[in-house]
Coordinates of C-alpha atoms in Angstrom, one line a residue:
X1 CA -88.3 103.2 24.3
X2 CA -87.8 103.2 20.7
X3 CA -88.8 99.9 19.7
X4 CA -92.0 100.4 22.1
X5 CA -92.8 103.4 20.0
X6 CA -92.3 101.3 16.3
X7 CA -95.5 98.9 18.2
X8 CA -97.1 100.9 21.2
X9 CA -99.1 98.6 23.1
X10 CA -103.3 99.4 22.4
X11 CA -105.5 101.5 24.8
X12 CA -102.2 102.4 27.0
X13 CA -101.2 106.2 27.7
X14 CA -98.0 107.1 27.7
X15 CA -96.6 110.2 29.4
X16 CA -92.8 111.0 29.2
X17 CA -90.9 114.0 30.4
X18 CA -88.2 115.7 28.6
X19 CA -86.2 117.7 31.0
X20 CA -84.6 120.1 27.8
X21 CA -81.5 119.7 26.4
X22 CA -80.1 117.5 23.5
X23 CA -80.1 114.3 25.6
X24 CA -83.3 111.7 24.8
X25 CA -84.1 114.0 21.7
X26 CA -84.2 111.1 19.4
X27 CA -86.7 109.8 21.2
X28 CA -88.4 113.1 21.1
X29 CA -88.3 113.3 17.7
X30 CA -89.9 109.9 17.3
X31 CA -92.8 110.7 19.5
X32 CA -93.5 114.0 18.0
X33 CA -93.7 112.0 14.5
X34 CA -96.6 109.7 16.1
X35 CA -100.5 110.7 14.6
X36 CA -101.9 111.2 18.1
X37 CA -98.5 112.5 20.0
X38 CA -99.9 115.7 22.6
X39 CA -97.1 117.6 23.6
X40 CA -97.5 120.1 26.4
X41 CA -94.7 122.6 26.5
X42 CA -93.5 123.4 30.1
X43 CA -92.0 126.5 31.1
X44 CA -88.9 126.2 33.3
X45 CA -89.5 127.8 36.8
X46 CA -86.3 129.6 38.2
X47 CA -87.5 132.4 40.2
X48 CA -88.0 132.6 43.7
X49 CA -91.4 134.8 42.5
X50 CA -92.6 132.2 40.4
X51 CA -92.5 129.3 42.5
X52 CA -94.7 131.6 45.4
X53 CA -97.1 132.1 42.1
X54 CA -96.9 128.4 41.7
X55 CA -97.7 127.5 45.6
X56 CA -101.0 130.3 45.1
X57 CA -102.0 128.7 42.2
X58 CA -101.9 125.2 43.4
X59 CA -103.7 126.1 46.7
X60 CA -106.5 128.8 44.6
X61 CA -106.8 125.0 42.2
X62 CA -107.5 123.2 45.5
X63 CA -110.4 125.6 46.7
X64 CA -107.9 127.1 49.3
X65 CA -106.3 130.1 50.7
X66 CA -103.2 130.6 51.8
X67 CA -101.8 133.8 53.5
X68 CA -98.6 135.3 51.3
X69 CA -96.6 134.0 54.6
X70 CA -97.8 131.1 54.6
X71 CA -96.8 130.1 50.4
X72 CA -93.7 132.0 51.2
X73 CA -92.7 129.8 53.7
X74 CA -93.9 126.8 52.0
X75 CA -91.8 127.6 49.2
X76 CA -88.5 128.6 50.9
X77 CA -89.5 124.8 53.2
X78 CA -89.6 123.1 49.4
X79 CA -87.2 124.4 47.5
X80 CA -87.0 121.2 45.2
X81 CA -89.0 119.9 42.5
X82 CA -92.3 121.6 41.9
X83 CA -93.5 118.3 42.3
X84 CA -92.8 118.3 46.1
X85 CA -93.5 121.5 46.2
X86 CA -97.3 120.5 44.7
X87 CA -97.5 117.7 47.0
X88 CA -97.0 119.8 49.9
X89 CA -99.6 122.4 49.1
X90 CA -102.2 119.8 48.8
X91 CA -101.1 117.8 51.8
X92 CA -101.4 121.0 54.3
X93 CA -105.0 121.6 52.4
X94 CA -106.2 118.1 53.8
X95 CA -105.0 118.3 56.8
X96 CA -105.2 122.0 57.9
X97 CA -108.4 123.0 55.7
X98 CA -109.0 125.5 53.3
X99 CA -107.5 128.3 54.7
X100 CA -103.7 128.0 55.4
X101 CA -102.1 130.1 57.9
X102 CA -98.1 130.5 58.6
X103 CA -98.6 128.5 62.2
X104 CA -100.4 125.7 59.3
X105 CA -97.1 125.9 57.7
X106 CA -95.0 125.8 60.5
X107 CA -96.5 122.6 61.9
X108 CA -96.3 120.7 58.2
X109 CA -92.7 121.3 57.8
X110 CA -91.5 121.0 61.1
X111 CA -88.4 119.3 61.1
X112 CA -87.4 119.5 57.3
X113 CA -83.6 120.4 56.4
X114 CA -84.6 123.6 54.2
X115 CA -87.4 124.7 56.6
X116 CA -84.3 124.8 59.4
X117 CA -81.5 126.1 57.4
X118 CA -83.8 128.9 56.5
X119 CA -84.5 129.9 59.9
X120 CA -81.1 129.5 60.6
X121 CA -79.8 132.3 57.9
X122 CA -83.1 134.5 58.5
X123 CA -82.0 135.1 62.2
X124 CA -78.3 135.6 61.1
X125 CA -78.5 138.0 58.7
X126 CA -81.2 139.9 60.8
X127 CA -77.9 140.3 63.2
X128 CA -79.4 138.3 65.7
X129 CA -76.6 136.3 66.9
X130 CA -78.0 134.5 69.9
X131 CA -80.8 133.0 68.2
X132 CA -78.9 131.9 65.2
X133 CA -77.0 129.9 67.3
X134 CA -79.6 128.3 69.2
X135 CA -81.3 127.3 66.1
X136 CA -77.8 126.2 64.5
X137 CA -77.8 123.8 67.5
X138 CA -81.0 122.2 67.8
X139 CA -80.9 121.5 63.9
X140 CA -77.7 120.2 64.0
X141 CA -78.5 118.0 67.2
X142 CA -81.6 116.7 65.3
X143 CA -79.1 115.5 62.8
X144 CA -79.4 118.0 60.4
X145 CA -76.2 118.3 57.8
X146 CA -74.4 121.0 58.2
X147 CA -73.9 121.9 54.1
X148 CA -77.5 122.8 53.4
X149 CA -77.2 125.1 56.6
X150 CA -74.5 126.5 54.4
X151 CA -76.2 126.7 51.1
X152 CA -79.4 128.3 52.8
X153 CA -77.2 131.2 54.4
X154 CA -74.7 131.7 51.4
X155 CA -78.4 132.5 49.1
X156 CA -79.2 135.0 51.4
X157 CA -76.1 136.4 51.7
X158 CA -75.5 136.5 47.9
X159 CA -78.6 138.4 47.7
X160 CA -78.0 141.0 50.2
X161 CA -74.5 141.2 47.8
X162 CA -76.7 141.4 44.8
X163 CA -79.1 144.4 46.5
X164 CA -76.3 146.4 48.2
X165 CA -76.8 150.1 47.9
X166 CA -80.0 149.3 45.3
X167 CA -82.4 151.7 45.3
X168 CA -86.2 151.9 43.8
X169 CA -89.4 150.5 44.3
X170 CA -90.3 146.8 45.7
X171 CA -91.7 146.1 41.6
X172 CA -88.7 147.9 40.3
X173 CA -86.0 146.1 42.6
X174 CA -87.5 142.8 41.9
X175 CA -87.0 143.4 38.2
X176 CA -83.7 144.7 38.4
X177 CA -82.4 142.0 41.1
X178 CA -84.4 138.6 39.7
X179 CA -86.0 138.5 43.1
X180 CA -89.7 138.2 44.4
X181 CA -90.6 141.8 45.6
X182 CA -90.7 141.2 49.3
X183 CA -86.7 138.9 48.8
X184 CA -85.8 142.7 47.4
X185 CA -86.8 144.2 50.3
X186 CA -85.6 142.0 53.1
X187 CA -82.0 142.2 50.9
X188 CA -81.6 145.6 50.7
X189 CA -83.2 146.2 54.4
X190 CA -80.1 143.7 55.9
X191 CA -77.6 145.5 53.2
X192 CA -77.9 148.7 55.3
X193 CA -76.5 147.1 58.2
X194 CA -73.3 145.9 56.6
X195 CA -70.6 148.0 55.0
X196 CA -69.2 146.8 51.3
X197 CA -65.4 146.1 53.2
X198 CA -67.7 144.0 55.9
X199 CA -69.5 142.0 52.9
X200 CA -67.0 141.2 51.2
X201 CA -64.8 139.5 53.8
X202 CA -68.1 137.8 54.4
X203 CA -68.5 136.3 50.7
X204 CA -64.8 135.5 51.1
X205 CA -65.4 133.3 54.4
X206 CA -68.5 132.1 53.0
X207 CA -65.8 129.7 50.2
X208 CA -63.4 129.2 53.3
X209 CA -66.3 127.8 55.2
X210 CA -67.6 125.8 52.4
X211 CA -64.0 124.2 52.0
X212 CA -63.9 123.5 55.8
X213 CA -67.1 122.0 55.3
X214 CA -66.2 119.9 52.6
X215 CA -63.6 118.0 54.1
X216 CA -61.0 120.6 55.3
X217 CA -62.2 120.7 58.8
X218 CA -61.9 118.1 61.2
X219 CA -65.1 119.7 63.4
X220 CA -67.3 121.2 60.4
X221 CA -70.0 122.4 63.0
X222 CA -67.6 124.6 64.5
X223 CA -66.1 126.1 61.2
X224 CA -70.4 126.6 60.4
X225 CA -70.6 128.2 63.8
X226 CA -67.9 130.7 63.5
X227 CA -69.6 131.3 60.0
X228 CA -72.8 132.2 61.1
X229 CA -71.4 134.6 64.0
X230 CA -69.2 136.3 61.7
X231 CA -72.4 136.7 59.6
X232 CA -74.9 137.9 62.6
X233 CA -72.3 140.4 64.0
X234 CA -72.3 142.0 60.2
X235 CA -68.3 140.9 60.1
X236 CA -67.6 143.8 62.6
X237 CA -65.5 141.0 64.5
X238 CA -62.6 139.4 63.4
X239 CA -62.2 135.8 62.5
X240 CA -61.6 133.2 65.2
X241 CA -59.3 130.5 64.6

């Protein structure tokens, strides 16, 4: 890349991405020495809230509307690059039309890891033990690894850890916690059911399952199950071996 930038070729655009950090920053420096170098700074996206701004913005720059549902699930279905994440939106807007509903949603990421290991965790830590498992099940019979099952349980429970006892308005809670407004909610709604002796045995199995996941476990699926009942009955039930 150097060397191309001491003789760029003529009438050619050339876009590169610097993803932060000290590494490439040589070449950063070069570029930014160059007469008719544009740089664009890009803010980094880590919120949960920002990336739902993000969905809402892509669809309102598509001439669409999407119910708060509908991005929220989108996003929680994509949680990977933004690029994917853009993709999506405008992939659902060409097939579904201009105004996107949750059941629009629902149909477009049918199938996807995240979309499953969400529903997964949302039926766990509702307590609702006998649909958590059948959805376990069918995503794990579709092939469906059971680590990002994990992953997608273990962020909800961290953030019903993170809300516990909270108190405050939606706005308030989602400044306080780093969450979107209506996460704060859900997290402090499902923190009520659980007692602090109850979550914390429940952070605690969440590493012991992740170990047996890992490689510790002969039958992983099994050491997920027992995770996600332990989970759903609010850890009111011991550990099964």
């Amino acid at each position: 890349m150097k060397r191309y930038l001491e003789q760029p070729a003529d009438d050619t655009t050339l876009v590169l991405r610097h993803g932060g950090g000290q590494r490439g920053k040589a070449v950063l420096d070069q570029v930014r020495g160059l007469a008719d170098a544009i740089e664009i700074p890009c803010l980094e996206i880590k919120k949960d809230q920002d990336r739902y701004d993000f969905a809402m913005g892509e669809f309102h720059r598509l001439g669409a509307q999407a119910t708060p549902g509908a991005a929220r699930q989108l996003v929680l279905a994509y949680a990977g690059g933004l690029g994917e994440l853009a993709g999506a939106c405008a992939q659902i807007v060409e097939t579904a039309g201009a105004r996107i509903t949750e059941d629009d949603v629902e149909r477009a990421t049918e199938g996807r890891v995240e979309a499953s290991a969400f529903k997964v965790a949302d039926a766990a830590t509702a307590g609702k033990a006998a649909d958590a498992l059948v959805l376990l099940r069918q995503a794990l019979s579709t092939g469906t690894d059971p680590i990002p099952m994990l992953a997608a349980l273990n962020f909800k429970l961290r953030g019903i850890a993170r809300a516990y006892g909270a108190r405050g308005s939606a706005g308030q809670l989602a400044k306080d916690l780093g969450m979107a407004p209506w996460q704060a909610e859900r997290a402090v709604k499902d923190g009520r059911a659980w007692s602090e002796e109850h979550l914390a045995a429940a952070i605690d199995f969440a590493a012991e399952t992740e170990w047996l996941l890992k490689g510790g476990s002969r039958d992983p699926e099994y050491a997920l199950e027992r995770f996600v009942l332990f989970v759903a009955r609010r850890g009111r039930e011991p550990r099964r071996a």
